[in-house]
XYZ file of C-alpha atoms in Angstrom:
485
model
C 0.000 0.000 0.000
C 1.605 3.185 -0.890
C 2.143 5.777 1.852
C 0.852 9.010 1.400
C 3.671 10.486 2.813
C 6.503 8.543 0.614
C 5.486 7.687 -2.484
C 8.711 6.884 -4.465
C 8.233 10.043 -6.398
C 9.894 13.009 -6.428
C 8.346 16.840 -7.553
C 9.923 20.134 -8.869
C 7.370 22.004 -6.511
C 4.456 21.864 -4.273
C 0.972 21.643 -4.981
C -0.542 25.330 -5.548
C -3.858 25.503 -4.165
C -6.019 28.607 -5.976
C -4.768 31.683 -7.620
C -6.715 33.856 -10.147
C -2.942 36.377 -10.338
C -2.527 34.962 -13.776
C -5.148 35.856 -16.319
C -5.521 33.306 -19.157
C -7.971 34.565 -22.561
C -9.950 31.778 -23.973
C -7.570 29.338 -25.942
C -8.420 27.507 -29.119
C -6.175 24.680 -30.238
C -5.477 24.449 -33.941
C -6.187 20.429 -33.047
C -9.776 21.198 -32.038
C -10.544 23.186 -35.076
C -8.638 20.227 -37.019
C -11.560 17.922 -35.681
C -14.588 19.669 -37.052
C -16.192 17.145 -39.771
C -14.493 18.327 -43.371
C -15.750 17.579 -46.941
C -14.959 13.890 -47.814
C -11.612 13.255 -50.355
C -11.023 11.524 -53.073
C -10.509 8.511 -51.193
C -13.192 8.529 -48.763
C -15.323 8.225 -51.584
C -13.844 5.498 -52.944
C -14.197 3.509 -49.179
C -17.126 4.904 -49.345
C -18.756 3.731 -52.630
C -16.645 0.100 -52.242
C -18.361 -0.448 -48.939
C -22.256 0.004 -50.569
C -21.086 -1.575 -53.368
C -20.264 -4.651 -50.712
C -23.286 -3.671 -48.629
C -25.790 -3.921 -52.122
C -24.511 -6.702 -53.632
C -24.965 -9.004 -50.439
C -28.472 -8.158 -50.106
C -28.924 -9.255 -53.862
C -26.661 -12.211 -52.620
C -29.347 -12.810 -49.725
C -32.683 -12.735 -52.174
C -31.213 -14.658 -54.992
C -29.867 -17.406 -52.453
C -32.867 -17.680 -50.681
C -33.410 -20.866 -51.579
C -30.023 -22.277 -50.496
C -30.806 -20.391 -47.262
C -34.415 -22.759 -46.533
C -32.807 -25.646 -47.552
C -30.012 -25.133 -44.803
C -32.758 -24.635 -42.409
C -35.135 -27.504 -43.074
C -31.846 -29.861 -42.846
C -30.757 -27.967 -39.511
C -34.009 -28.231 -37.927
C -34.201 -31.950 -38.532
C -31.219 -32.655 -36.629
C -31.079 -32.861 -32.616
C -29.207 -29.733 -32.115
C -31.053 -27.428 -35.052
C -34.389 -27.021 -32.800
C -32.447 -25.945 -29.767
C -30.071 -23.909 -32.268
C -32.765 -21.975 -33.573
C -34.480 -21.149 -30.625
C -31.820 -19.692 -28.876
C -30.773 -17.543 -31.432
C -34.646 -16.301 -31.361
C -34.429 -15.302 -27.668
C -30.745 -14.045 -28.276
C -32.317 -11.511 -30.879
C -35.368 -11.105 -29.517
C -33.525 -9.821 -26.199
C -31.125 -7.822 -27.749
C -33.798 -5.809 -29.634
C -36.127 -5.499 -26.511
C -32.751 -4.023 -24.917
C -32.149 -1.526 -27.373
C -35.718 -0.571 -27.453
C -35.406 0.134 -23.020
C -32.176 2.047 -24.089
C -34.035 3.948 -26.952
C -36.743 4.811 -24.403
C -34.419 5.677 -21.549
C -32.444 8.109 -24.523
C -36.071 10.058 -24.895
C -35.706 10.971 -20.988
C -32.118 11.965 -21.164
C -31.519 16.101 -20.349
C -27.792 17.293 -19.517
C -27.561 19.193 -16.448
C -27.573 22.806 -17.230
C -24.588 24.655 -16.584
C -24.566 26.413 -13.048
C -23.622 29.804 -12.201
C -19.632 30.950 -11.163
C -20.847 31.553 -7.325
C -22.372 28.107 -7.398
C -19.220 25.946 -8.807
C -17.363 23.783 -7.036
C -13.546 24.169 -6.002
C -12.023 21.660 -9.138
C -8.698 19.393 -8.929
C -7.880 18.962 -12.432
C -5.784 15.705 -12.764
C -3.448 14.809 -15.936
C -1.002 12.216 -16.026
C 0.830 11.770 -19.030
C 3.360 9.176 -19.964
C 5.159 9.488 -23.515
C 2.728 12.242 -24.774
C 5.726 14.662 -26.169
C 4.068 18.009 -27.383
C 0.352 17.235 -26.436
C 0.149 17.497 -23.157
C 0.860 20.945 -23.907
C -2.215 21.565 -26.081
C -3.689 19.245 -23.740
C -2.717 21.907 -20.479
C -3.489 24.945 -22.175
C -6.978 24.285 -23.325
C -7.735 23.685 -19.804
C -6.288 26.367 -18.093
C -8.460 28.435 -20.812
C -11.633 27.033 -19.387
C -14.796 29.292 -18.433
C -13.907 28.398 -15.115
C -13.127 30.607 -12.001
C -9.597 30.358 -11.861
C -9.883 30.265 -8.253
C -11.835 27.494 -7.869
C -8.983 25.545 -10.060
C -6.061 23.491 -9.279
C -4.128 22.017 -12.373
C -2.227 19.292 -11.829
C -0.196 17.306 -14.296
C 2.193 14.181 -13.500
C 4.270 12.840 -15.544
C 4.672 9.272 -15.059
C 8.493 8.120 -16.276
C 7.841 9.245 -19.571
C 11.248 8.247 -22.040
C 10.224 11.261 -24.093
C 10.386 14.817 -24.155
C 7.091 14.981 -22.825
C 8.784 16.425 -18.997
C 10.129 19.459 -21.307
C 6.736 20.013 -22.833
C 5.127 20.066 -19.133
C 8.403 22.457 -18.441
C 7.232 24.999 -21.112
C 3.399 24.515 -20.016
C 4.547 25.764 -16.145
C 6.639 28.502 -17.673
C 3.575 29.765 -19.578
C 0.977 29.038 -16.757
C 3.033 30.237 -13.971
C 1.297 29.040 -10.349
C -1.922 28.301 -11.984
C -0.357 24.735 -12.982
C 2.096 22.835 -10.783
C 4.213 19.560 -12.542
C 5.595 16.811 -11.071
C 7.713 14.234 -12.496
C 7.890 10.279 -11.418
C 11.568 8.641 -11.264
C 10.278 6.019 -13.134
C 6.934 4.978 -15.648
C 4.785 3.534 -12.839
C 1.685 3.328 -15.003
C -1.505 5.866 -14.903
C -2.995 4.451 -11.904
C -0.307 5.477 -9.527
C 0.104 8.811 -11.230
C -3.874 9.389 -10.575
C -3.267 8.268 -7.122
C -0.571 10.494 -6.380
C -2.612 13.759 -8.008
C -5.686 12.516 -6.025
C -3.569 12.724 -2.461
C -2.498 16.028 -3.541
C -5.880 17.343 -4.804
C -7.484 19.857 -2.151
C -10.840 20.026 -4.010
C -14.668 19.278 -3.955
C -14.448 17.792 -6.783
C -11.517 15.806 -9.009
C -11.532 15.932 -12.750
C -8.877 13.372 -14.331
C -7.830 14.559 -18.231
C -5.993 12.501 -20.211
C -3.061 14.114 -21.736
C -3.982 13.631 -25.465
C -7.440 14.976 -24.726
C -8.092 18.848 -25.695
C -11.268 20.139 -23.874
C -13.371 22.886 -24.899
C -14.070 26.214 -23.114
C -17.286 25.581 -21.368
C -15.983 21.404 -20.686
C -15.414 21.762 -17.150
C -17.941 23.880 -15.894
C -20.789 21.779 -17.890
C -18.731 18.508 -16.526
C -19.071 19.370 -12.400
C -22.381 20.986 -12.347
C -24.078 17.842 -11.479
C -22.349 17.380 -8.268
C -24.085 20.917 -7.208
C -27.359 19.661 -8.425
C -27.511 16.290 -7.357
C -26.497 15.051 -4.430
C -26.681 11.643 -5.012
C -23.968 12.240 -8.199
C -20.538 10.428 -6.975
C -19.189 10.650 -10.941
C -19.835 12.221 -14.228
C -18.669 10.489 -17.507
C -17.663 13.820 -20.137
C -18.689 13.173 -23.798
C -15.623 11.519 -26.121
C -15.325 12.805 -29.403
C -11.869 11.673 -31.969
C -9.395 14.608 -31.923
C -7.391 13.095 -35.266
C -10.360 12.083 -37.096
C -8.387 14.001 -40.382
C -5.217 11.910 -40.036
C -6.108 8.539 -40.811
C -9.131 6.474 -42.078
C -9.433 4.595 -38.748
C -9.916 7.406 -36.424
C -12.575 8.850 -39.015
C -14.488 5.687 -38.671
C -14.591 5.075 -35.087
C -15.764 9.040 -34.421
C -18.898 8.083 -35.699
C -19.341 4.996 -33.416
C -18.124 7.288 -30.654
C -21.045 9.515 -30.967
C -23.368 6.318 -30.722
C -21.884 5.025 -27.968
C -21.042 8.237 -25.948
C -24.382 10.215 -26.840
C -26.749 7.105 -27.420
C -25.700 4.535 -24.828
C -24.351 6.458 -22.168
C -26.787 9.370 -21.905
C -29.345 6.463 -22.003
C -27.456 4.895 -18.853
C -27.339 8.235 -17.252
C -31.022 8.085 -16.679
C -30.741 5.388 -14.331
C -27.676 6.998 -12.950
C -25.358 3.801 -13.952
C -23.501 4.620 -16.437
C -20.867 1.967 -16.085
C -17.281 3.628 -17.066
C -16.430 7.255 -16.359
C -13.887 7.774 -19.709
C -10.436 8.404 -18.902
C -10.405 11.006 -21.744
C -12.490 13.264 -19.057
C -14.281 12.365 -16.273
C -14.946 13.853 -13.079
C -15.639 12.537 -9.429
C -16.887 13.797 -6.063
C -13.435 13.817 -3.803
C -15.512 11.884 -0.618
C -16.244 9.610 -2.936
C -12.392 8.733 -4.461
C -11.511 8.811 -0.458
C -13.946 6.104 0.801
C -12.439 3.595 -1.626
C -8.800 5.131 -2.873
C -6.751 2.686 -0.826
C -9.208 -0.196 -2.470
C -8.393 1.180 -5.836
C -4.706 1.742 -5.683
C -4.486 -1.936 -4.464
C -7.301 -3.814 -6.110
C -5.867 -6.964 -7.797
C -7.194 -9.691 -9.960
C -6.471 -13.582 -9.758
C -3.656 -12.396 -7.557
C -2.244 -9.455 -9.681
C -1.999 -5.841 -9.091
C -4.207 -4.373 -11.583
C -2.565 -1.949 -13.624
C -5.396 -1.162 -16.446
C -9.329 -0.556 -16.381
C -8.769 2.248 -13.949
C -11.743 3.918 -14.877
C -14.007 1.194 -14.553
C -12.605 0.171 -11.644
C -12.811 3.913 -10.255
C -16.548 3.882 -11.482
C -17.643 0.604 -10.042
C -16.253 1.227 -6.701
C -18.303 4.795 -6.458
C -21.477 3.028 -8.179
C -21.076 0.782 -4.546
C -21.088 3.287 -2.187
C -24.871 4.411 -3.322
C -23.937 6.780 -5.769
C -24.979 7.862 -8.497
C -23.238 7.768 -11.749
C -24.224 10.448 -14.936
C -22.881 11.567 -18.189
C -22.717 15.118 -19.321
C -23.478 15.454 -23.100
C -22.266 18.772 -23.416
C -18.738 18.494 -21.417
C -16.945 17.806 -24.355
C -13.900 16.477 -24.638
C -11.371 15.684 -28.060
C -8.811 12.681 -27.813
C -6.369 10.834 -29.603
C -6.790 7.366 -30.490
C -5.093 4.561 -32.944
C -4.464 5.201 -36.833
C -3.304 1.709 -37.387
C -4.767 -1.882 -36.826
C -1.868 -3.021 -34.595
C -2.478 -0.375 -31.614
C -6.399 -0.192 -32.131
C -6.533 -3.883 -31.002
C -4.322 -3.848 -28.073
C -6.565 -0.666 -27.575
C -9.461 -2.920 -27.651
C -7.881 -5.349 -26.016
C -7.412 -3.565 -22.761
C -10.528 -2.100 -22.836
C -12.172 -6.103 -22.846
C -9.807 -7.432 -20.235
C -10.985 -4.579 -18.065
C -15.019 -5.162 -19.137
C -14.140 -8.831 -18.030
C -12.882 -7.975 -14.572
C -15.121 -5.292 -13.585
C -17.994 -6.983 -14.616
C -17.142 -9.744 -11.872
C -16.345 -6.681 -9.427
C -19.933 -5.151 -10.214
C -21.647 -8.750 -9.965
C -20.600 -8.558 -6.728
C -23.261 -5.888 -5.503
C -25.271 -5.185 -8.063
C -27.867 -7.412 -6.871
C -27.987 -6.794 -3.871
C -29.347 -3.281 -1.969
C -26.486 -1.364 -3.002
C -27.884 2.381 -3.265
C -31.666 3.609 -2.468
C -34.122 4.113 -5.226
C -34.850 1.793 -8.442
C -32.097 -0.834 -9.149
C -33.813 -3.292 -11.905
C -32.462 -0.908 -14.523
C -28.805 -0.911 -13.768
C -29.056 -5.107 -13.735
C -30.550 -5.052 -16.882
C -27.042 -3.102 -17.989
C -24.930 -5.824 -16.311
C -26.677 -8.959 -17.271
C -26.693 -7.263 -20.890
C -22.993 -6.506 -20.402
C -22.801 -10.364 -19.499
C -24.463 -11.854 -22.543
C -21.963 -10.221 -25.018
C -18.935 -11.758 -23.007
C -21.160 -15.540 -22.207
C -22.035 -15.649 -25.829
C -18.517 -14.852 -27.500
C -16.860 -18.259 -27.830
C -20.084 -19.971 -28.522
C -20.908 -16.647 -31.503
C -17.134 -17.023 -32.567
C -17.210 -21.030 -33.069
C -20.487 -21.108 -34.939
C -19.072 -17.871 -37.617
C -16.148 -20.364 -37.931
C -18.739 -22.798 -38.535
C -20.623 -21.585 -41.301
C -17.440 -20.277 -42.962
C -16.248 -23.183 -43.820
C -19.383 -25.141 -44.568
C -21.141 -22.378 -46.423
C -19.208 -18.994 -46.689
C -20.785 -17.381 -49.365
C -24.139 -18.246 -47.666
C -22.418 -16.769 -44.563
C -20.735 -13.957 -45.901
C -23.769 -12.512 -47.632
C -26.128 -12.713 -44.506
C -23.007 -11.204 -42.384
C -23.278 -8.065 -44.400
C -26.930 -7.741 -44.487
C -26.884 -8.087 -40.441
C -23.925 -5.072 -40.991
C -26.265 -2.929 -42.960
C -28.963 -3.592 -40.738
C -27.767 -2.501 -37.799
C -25.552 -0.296 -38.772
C -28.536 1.977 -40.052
C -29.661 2.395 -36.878
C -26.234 4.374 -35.432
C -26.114 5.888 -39.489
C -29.948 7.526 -38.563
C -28.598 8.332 -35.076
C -25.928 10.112 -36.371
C -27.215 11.778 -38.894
C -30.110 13.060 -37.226
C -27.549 14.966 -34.545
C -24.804 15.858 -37.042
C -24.090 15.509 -40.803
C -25.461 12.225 -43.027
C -22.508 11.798 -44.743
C -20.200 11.491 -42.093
C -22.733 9.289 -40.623
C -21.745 6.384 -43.553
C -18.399 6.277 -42.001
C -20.148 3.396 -39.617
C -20.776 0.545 -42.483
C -17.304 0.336 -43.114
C -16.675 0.785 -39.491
C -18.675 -2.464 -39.006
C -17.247 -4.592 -41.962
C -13.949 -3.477 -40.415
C -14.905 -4.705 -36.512
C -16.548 -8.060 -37.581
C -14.203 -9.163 -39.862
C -10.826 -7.870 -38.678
C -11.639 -7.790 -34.689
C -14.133 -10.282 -33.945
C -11.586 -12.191 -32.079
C -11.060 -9.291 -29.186
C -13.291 -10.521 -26.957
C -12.618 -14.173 -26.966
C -8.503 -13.601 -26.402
C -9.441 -10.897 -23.965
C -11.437 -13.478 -21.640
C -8.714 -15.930 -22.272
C -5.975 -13.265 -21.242
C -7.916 -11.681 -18.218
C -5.757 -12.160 -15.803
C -2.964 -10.446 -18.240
C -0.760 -6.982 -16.993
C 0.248 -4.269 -19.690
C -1.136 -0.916 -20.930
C 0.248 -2.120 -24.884
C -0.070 0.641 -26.698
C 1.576 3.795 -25.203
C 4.598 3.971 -27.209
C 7.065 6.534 -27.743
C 5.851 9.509 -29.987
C 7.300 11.464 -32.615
C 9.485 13.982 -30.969
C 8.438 17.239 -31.734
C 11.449 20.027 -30.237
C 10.949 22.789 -33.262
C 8.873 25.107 -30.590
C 10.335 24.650 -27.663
């Protein structure tokens, strides 16, 4: 357990409290400007016009084959296993859309919490560890200390963890621009984000603690919209901010996956919100009552799974343990927040990986309480999220096996039905989409989807094999960027 005293760490200053002596005007990155939705290029359209080419031609595929496709089922259903085949796959369907309708319904009753006035804000510990970030975390720094926040209700904090970079020189140049309104602290080695978080939590003297990551750029009302919440509800222990891609320009992957961002973030969380379980705060931005993170910080640093210090998920876990004390969990659609992720297929899957080792584990952790009377008011609806969360992982060997299955016995049977299931339900996060922003950046999700099922589907199988694995995988060192320093 790590003392708060001595915590193998060493600092080039003390934590600054409040001070409003330096005056910051509103700052607005050339990287969040770089992320507004542009006109497609020559190349998008070809992705583009390939994937409903793909898309088209299976449904044709589907009604010319129907035959083939009754013929497969009169032979399956005349087996032993065909009856009990088909009928499972009914009620596996059946649930999923009777979930999605609840989530659709829960979506109507979403409303962000209005923004409350200066007097009324909370005092705000702004965390950001960074660990090989190089010149980001300086974007990353300044768009926060521009925030349409009080300046004396803020304490920045930035840690960096070990980094092999030049990121330490970057957080060097932020403190010589920010003066006492940010204070830096270095750790003599890369101990991994969780102990950085836990060493800018024990120096935090706020209400309220807001963790950044330090390739996230926030905008100017972010933080205020993030914490207001905790004035208005009592009950609120954490608030999830709203994930957006920051280099959605540089690379067709990124591009894709804003789209199923918006979906997941705007769709699926603010529908969670509404039963106040939404069940991971984002490391990107989130932001947490500080009784809360103090009731269960020791838990947190040293949680552990099958006997291992656990050294990934630290959002989840974070979330779970302040979804056990009775609180409340909510997501703030308008607390926006721009981050990096992947541009190629090797780091987006060890990406993904992570993120299902962690789903794995904390969905054990939540099992633990969730049915039981772990907060006042209406439970049934945050059960309904868990048992949903445990279908996906029970059914992925069983999903993955029969795909196999059908591959090799009748792919072009399987292949055309696969992509009509894509366009499907794919349409419904293209309508989504386009409804809140532009339709043709909405398209981006069909080849999204082709992408996930037939590059990816393997994720979640190797990730509940490999729960019990250590390792952030993809934080790598950048390119080093020294031109403006």
């Amino acid at each position: 357990m790590m003392n708060q005293n001595n915590q193998n760490t060493t600092a080039t200053e003390s934590a600054v409290p409040f001070s409003s002596s330096l005056k910051i005007p509103l700052y607005q990155p050339k990287a969040v400007k770089a992320a507004v939705p542009t006109p497609l290029a020559g190349k998008d359209y070809l992705i583009l016009i390939g994937t409903f080419l793909l898309l088209f031609g299976a449904i044709f595929l589907v009604y010319e084959l129907q035959p083939n496709f009754q013929q497969i089922h009169l032979e399956r259903m005349k087996t032993f296993w065909g009856p009990i085949l088909m009928t499972v796959t009914v009620c596996l369907l059946a649930s999923q859309i009777a979930f999605l309708l609840y989530i659709f319904y829960l979506y109507t009753r979403y409303k962000a919490v209005p923004s409350v006035t200066d007097e009324l804000l909370p005092t705000c510990t702004i965390i950001v560890p960074a660990y090989n970030e190089g010149k980001l975390v300086l974007e990353t720094l300044r768009s926060l200390a521009a925030s349409n926040y009080p300046s004396e209700k803020m304490q920045l904090i930035s840690i960096d963890d070990g980094s092999k970079d030049d990121t330490w020189e970057w957080m060097l140049r932020a403190k010589s621009e920010l003066g006492d309104r940010l204070s830096i602290y270095q750790q003599p080695k890369n101990l991994g984000k969780r102990h950085a978080l836990y060493r800018g939590f024990k120096l935090g003297t706020s209400e309220v603690f807001v963790t950044v990551d330090s390739d996230s750029i926030v905008k100017p009302d972010t933080l205020r919209n993030l914490v207001s919440p905790f004035v208005t509800n009592e009950q609120c222990g954490a608030v999830g901010g709203n994930v957006r891609v920051l280099n959605n320009k540089k690379a067709i992957i990124p591009r894709m996956l804003n789209v199923s961002f918006v979906f997941s973030f705007e769709f699926i969380r603010s529908a969670q919100s509404v039963l106040g379980t939404v069940l991971c705060t984002p490391g990107a931005l989130a932001a947490y009552r500080k009784d809360a993170v103090m009731n269960c910080l020791e838990d947190w640093m040293n949680q552990t799974f099958m006997g291992q210090p656990t050294d990934i998920g630290e959002d989840r876990a974070m979330t779970n343990m302040i979804l056990k004390q009775g609180y409340k969990v909510l997501f703030q659609r308008d607390a926006l927040v721009l981050t990096n992720i992947p541009e190629n297929y090797t780091s987006l899957y060890k990406m993904f990986i992570r993120w299902e080792r962690s789903n794995v584990r904390e969905n054990i952790m939540m099992s633990k309480f969730a049915f039981k009377n772990f907060r006042k008011g209406p439970k049934t609806g945050s059960r309904i999220l868990l048992i949903n969360q445990w279908i996906k992982v029970i059914m992925a060997y069983p999903m993955i096996l029969l795909m196999l299955f059908f591959v090799f016995t009748h792919p072009i049977l399987f292949l055309s039905s696969a992509l009509l299931s894509i366009f499907i339900f794919s349409s419904i996060q293209v309508i989504f989409y386009s409804k809140r922003y532009t339709i043709v950046e909405s398209f981006w999700v069909y080849p999204y989807s082709i992408f996930y099922t037939f590059t990816l589907f393997w994720i979640t199988p190797y990730a509940i094999a490999t729960a019990n694995r250590r390792g952030w995988l993809t934080r790598g060192l950048p390119k080093t960027e020294t031109s403006d320093l």
